[in-house]
Coordinates of N, CA, C and O in Angstrom, one line a residue:
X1 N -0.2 -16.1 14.6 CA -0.4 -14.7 14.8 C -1.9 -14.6 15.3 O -2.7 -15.5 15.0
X2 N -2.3 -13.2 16.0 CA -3.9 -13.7 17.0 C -4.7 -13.1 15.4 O -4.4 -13.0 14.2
X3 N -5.8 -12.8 16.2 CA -6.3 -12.1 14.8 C -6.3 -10.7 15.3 O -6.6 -10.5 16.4
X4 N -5.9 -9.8 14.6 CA -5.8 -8.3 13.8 C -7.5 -7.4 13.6 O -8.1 -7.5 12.5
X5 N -7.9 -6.8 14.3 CA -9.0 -6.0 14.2 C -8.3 -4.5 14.3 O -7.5 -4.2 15.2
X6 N -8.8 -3.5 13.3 CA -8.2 -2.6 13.6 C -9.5 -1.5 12.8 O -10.1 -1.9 11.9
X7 N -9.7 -0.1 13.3 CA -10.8 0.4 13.0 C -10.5 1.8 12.3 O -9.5 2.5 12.6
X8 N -11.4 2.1 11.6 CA -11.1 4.1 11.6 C -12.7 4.4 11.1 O -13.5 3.5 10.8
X9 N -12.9 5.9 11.3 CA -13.9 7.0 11.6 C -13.8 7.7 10.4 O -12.7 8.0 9.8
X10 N -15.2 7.9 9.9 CA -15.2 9.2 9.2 C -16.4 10.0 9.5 O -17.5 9.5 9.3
X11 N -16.2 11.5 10.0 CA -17.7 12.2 10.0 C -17.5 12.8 8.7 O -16.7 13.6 8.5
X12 N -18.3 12.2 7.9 CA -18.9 13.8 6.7 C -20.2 14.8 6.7 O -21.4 14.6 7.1
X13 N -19.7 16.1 6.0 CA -21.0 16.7 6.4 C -20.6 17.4 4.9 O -19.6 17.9 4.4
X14 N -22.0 17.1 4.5 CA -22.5 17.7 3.0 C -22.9 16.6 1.9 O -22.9 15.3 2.0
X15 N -23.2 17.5 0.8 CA -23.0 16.5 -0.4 C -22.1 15.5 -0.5 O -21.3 15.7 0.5
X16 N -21.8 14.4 -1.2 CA -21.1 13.6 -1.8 C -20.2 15.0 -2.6 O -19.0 15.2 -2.2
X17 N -20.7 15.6 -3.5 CA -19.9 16.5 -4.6 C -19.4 17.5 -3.5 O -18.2 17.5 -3.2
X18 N -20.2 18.2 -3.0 CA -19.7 19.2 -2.1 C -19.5 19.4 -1.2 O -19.5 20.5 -0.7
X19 N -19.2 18.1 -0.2 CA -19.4 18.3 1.1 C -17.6 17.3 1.7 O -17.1 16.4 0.9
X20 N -17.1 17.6 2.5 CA -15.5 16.9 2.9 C -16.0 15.9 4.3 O -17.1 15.5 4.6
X21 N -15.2 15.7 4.6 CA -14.8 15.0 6.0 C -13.5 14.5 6.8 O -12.4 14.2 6.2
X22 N -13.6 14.4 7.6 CA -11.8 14.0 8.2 C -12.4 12.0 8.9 O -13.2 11.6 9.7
X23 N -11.1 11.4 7.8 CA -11.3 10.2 8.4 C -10.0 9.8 9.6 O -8.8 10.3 9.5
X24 N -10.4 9.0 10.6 CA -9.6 9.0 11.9 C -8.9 7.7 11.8 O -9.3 6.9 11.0
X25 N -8.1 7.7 12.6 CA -7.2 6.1 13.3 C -7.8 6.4 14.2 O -7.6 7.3 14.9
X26 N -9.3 5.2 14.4 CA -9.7 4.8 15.7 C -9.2 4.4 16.4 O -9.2 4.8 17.6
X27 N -8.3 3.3 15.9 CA -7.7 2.2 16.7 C -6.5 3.0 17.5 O -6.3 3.0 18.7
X28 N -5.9 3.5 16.5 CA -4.4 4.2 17.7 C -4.3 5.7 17.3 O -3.4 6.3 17.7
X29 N -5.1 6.3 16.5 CA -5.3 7.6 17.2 C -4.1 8.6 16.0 O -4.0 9.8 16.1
X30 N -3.3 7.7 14.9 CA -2.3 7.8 14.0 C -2.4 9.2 13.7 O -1.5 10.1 13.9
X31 N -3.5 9.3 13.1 CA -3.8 10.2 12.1 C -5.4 11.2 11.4 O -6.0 10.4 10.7
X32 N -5.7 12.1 11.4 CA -6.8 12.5 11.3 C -6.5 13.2 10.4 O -5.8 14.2 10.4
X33 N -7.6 12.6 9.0 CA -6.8 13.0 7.7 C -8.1 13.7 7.1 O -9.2 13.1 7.3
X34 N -8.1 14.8 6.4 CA -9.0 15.6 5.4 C -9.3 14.6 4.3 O -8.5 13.8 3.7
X35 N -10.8 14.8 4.0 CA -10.6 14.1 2.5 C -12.1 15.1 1.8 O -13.0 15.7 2.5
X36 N -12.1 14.9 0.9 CA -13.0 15.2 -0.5 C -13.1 14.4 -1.4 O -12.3 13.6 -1.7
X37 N -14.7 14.5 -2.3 CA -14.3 13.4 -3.5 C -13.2 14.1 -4.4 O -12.7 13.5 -5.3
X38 N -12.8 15.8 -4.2 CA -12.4 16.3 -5.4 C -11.0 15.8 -5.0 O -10.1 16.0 -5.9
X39 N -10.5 15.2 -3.9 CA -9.5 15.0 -3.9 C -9.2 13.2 -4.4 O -8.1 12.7 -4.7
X40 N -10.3 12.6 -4.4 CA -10.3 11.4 -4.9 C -10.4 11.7 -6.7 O -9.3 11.6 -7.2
X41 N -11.0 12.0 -7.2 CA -11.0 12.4 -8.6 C -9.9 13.5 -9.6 O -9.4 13.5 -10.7
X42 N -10.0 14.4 -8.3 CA -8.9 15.3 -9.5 C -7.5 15.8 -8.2 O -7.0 15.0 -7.4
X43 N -7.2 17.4 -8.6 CA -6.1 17.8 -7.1 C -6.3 17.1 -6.0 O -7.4 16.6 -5.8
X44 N -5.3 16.9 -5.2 CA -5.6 16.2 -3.7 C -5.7 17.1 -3.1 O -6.4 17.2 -2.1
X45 N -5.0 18.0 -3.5 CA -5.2 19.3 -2.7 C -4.4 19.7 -1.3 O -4.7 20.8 -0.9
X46 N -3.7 19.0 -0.5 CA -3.5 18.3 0.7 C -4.3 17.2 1.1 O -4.0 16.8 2.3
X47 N -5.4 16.6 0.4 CA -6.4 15.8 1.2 C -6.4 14.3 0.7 O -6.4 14.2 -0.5
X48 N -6.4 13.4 1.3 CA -6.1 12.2 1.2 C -7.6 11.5 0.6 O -8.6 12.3 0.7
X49 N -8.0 10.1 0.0 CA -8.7 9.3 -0.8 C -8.6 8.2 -0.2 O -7.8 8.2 0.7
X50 N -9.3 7.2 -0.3 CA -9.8 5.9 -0.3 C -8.3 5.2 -1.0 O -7.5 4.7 -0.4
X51 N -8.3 5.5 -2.3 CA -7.1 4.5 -2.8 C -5.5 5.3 -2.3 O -4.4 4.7 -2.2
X52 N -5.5 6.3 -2.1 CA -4.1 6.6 -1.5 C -4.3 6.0 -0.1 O -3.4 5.2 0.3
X53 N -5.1 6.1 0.5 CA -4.6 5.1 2.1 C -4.5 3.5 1.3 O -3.4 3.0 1.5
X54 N -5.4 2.9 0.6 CA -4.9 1.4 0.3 C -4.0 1.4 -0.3 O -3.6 0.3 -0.6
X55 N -2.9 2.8 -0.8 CA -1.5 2.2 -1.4 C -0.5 2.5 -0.2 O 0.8 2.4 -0.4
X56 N -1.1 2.9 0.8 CA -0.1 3.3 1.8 C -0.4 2.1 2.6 O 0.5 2.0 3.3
X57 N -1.2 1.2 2.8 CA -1.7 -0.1 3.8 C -1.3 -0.9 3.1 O -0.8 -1.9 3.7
X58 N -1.2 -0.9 1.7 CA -0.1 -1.9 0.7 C 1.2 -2.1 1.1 O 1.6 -3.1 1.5
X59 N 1.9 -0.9 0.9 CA 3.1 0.0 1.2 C 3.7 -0.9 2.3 O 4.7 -1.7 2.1
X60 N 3.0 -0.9 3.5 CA 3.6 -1.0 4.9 C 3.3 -2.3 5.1 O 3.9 -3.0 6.0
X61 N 2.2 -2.8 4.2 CA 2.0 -5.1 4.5 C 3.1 -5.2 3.7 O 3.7 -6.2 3.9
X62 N 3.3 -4.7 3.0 CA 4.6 -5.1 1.6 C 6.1 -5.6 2.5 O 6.8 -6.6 2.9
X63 N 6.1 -4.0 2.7 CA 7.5 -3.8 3.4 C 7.8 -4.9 4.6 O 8.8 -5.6 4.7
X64 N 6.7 -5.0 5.3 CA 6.8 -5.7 6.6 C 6.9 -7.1 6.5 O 7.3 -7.8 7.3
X65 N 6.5 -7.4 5.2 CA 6.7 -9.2 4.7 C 7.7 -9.5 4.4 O 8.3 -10.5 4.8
X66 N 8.3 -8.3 3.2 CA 9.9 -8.4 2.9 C 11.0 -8.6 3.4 O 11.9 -9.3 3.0
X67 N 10.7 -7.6 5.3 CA 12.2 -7.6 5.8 C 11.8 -8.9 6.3 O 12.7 -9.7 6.4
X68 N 10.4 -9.4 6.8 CA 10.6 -10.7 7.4 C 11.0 -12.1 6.5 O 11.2 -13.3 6.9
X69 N 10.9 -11.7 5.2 CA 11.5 -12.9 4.5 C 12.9 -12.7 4.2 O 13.6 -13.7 4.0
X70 N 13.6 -11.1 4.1 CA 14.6 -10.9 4.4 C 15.8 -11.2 5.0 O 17.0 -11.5 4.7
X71 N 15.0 -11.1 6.5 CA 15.3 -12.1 7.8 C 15.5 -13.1 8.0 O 16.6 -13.5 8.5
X72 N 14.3 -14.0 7.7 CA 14.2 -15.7 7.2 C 15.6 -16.5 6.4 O 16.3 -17.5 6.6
X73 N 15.6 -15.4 5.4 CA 17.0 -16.0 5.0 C 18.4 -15.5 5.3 O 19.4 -15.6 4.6
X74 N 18.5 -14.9 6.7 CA 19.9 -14.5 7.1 C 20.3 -13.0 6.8 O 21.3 -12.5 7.2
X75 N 19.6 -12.5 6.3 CA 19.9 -11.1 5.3 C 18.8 -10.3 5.8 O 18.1 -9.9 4.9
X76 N 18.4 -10.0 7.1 CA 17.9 -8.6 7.3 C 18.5 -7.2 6.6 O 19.7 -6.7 6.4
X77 N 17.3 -6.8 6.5 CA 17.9 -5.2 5.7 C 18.6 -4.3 6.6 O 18.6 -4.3 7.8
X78 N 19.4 -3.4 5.9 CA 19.7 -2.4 6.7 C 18.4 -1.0 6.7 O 17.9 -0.4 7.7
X79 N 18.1 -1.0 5.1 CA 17.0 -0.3 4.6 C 16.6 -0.4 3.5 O 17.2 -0.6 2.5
X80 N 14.9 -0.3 3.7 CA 14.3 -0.3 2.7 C 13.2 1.0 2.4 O 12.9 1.9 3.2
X81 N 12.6 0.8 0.7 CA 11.9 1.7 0.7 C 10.7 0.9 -0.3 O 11.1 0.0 -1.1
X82 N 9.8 1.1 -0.4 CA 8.9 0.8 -0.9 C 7.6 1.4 -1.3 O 6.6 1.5 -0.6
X83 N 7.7 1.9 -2.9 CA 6.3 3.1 -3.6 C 5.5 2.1 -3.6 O 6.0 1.0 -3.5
X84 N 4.2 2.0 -3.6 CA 3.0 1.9 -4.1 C 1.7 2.6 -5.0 O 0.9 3.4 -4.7
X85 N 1.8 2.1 -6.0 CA 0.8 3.0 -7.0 C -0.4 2.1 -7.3 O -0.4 1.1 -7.9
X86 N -1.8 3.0 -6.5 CA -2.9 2.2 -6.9 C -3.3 3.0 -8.0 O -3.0 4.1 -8.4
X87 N -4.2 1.6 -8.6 CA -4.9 2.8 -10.1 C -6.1 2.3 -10.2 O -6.1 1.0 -10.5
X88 N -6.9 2.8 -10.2 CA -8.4 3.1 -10.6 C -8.8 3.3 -11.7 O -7.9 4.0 -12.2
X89 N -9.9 3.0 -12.5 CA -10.1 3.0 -13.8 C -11.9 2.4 -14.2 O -12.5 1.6 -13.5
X90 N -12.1 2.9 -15.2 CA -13.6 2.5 -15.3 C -13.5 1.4 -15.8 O -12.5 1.2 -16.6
X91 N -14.2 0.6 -15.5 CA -14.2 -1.6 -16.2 C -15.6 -1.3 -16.7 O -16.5 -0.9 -15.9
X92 N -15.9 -1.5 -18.3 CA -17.0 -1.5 -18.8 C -18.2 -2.6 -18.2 O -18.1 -3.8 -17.9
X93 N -19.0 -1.7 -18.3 CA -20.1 -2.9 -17.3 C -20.3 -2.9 -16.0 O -21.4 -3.2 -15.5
X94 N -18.9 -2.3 -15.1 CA -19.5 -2.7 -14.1 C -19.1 -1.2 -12.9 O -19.6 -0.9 -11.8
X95 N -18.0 -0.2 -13.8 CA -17.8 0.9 -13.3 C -16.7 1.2 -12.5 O -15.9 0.2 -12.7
X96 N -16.3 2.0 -11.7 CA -15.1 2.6 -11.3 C -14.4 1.0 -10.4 O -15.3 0.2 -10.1
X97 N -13.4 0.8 -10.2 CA -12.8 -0.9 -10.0 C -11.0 -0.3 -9.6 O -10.4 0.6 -10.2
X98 N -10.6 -0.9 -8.7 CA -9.4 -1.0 -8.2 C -8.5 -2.2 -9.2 O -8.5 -3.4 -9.0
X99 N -7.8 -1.3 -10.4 CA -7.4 -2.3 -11.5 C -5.6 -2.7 -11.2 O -4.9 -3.5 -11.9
X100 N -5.3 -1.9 -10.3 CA -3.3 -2.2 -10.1 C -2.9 -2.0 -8.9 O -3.2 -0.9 -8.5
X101 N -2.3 -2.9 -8.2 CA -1.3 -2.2 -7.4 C 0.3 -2.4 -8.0 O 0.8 -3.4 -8.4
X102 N 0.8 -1.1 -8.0 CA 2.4 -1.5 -8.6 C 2.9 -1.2 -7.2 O 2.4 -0.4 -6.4
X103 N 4.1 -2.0 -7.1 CA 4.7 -1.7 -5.8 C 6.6 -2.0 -6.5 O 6.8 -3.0 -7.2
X104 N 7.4 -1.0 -6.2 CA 8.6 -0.7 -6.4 C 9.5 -0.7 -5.1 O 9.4 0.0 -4.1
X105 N 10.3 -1.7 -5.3 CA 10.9 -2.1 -3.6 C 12.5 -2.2 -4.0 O 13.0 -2.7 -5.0
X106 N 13.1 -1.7 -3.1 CA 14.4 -1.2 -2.8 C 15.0 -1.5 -1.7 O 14.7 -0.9 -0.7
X107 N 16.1 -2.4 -1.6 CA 16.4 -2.1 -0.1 C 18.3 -2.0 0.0 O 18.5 -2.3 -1.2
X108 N 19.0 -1.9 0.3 CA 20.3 -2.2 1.2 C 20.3 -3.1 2.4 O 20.1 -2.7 3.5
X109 N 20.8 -4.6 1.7 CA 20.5 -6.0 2.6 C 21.9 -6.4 2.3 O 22.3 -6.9 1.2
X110 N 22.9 -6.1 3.6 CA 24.1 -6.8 3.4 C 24.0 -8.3 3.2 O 23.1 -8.9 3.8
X111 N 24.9 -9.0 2.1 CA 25.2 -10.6 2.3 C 23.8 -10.8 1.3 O 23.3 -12.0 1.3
X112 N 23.4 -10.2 0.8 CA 22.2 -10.8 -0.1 C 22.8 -10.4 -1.6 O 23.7 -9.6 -1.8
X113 N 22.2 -11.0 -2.6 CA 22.6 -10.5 -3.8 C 20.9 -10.6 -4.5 O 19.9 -11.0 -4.0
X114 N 21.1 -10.0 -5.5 CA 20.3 -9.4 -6.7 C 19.1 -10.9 -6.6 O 17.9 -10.8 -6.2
X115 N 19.8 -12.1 -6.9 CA 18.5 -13.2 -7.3 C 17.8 -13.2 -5.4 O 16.6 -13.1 -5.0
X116 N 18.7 -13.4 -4.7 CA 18.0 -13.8 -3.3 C 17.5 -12.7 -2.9 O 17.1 -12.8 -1.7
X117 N 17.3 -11.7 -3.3 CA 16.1 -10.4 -3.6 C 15.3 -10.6 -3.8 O 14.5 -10.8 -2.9
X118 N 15.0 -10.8 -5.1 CA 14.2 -11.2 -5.8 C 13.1 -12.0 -5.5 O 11.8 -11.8 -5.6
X119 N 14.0 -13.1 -5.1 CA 13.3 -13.8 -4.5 C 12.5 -13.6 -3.3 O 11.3 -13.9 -3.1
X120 N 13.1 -13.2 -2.6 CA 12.3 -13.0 -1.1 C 11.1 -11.6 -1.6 O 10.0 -11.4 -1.1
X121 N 11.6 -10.9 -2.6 CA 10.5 -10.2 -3.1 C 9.2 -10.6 -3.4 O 8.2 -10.2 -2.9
X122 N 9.5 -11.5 -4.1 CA 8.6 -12.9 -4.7 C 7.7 -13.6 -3.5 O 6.6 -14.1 -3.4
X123 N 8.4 -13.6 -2.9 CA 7.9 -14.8 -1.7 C 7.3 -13.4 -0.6 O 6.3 -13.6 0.1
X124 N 7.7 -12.6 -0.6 CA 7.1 -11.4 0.3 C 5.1 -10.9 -0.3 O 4.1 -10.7 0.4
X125 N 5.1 -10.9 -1.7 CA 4.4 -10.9 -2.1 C 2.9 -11.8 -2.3 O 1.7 -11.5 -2.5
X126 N 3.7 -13.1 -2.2 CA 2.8 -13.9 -1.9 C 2.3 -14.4 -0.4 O 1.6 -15.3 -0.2
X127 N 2.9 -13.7 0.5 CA 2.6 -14.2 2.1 C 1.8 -12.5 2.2 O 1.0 -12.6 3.2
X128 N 1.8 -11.4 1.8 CA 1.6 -10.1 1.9 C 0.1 -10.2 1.7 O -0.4 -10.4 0.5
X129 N -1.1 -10.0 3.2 CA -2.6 -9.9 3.0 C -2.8 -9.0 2.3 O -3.8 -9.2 1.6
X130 N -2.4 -7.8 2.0 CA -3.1 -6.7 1.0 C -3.2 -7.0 -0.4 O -4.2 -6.8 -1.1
X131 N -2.0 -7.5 -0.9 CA -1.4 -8.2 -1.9 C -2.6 -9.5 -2.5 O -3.3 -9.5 -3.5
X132 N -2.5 -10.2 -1.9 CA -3.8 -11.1 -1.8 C -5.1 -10.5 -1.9 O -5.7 -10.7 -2.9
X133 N -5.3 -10.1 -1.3 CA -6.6 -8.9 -1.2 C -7.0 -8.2 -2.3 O -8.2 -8.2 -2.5
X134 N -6.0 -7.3 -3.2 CA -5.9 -7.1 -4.4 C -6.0 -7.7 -5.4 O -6.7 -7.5 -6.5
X135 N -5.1 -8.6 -5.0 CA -5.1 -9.7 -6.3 C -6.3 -10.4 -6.8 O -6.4 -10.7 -8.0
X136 N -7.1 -10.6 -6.0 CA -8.4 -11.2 -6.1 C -9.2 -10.9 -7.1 O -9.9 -11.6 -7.8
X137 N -8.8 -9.7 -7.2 CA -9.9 -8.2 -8.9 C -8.9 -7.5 -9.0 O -9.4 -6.4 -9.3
X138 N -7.7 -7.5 -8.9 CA -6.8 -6.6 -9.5 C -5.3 -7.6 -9.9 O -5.2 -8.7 -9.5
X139 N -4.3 -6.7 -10.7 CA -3.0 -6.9 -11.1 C -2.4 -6.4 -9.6 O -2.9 -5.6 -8.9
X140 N -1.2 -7.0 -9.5 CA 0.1 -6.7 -8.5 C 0.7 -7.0 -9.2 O 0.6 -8.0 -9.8
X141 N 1.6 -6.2 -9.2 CA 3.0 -6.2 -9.8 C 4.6 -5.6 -9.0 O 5.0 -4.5 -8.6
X142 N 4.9 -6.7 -9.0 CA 6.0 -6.0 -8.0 C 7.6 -5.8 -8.8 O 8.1 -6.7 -9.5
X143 N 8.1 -4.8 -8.7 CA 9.7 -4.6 -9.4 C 10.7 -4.4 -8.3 O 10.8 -3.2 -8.0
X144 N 11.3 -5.1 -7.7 CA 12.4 -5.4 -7.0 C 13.9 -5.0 -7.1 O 14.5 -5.9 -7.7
X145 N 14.4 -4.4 -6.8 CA 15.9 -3.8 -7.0 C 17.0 -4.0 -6.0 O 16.6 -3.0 -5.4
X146 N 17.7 -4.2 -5.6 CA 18.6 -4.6 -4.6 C 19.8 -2.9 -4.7 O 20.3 -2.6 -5.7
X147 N 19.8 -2.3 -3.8 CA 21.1 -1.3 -3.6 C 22.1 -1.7 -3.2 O 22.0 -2.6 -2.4
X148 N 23.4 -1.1 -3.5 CA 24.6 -0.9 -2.7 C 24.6 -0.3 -1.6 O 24.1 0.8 -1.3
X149 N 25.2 -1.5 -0.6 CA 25.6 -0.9 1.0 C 25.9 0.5 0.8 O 26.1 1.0 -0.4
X150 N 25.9 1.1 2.0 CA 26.0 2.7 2.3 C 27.0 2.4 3.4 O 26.8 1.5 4.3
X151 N 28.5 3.3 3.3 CA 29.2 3.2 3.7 C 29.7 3.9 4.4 O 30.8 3.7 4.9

């Protein structure tokens, strides 16, 4: 794979407490998102955070490792779905710290069963850069579920 550079923007104007900004997809232009700290700390209000984009860049390295280990073993998905819950929390000593990613993964994979899930769950997780990334100073935790075809 080549190497992966990918960029985004934020103008802010004001305080840290009182002041917002819209951060951008430099690179492709995706999305141009509101943010606040009040929306990092308390209501989001509609406005997006620092840790809700890393559980959505979790979200989508997760997914994308899955169906390809999905694949690998003969059993591409038909569909999947995949939560991400980051959590934040004060670490005595050293202050606010990215302490969990939980990621909850679901898919409908004809010709697979419950353990070869699991597994490629397993194995998705450990080939998954965010996952890695996290893991470094945080917990990942992944719960894996296999659905019934849709018929």
């Amino acid at each position: 794979m080549p190497r992966i550079v990918r960029e985004a923007d934020i103008v802010w104007e004001g305080t840290t407490a009182r002041g917002a900004g819209v951060v951008e997809a430099a690179s492709s232009g995706a999305f141009a998102l509101p943010a606040t700290i009040a929306a990092r700390v308390g209501d989001p209000e509609g406005k997006t955070s620092p840790e809700e984009l890393l559980a959505a860049a979790h979200a989508i390295c997760y997914v994308t490792s899955l169906g390809s280990e999905l694949a690998r073993a003969g059993t591409p998905p038909e569909r999947m779905h995949v939560h991400c819950t980051i959590t934040m929390d004060e670490v005595e000593g050293v202050g606010h710290r990215i302490v969990a990613s939980t990621i909850a993964a679901s898919g409908v994979v004809p010709g697979s069963d419950a353990a070869a899930f699991a597994q490629a769950a397993e194995t998705a997780d450990q080939g998954c850069p965010f996952s890695a990334l996290i893991s470094a100073s945080a917990t990942v935790t992944i719960e894996a579920s296999l659905e019934q075809g849709v018929d």
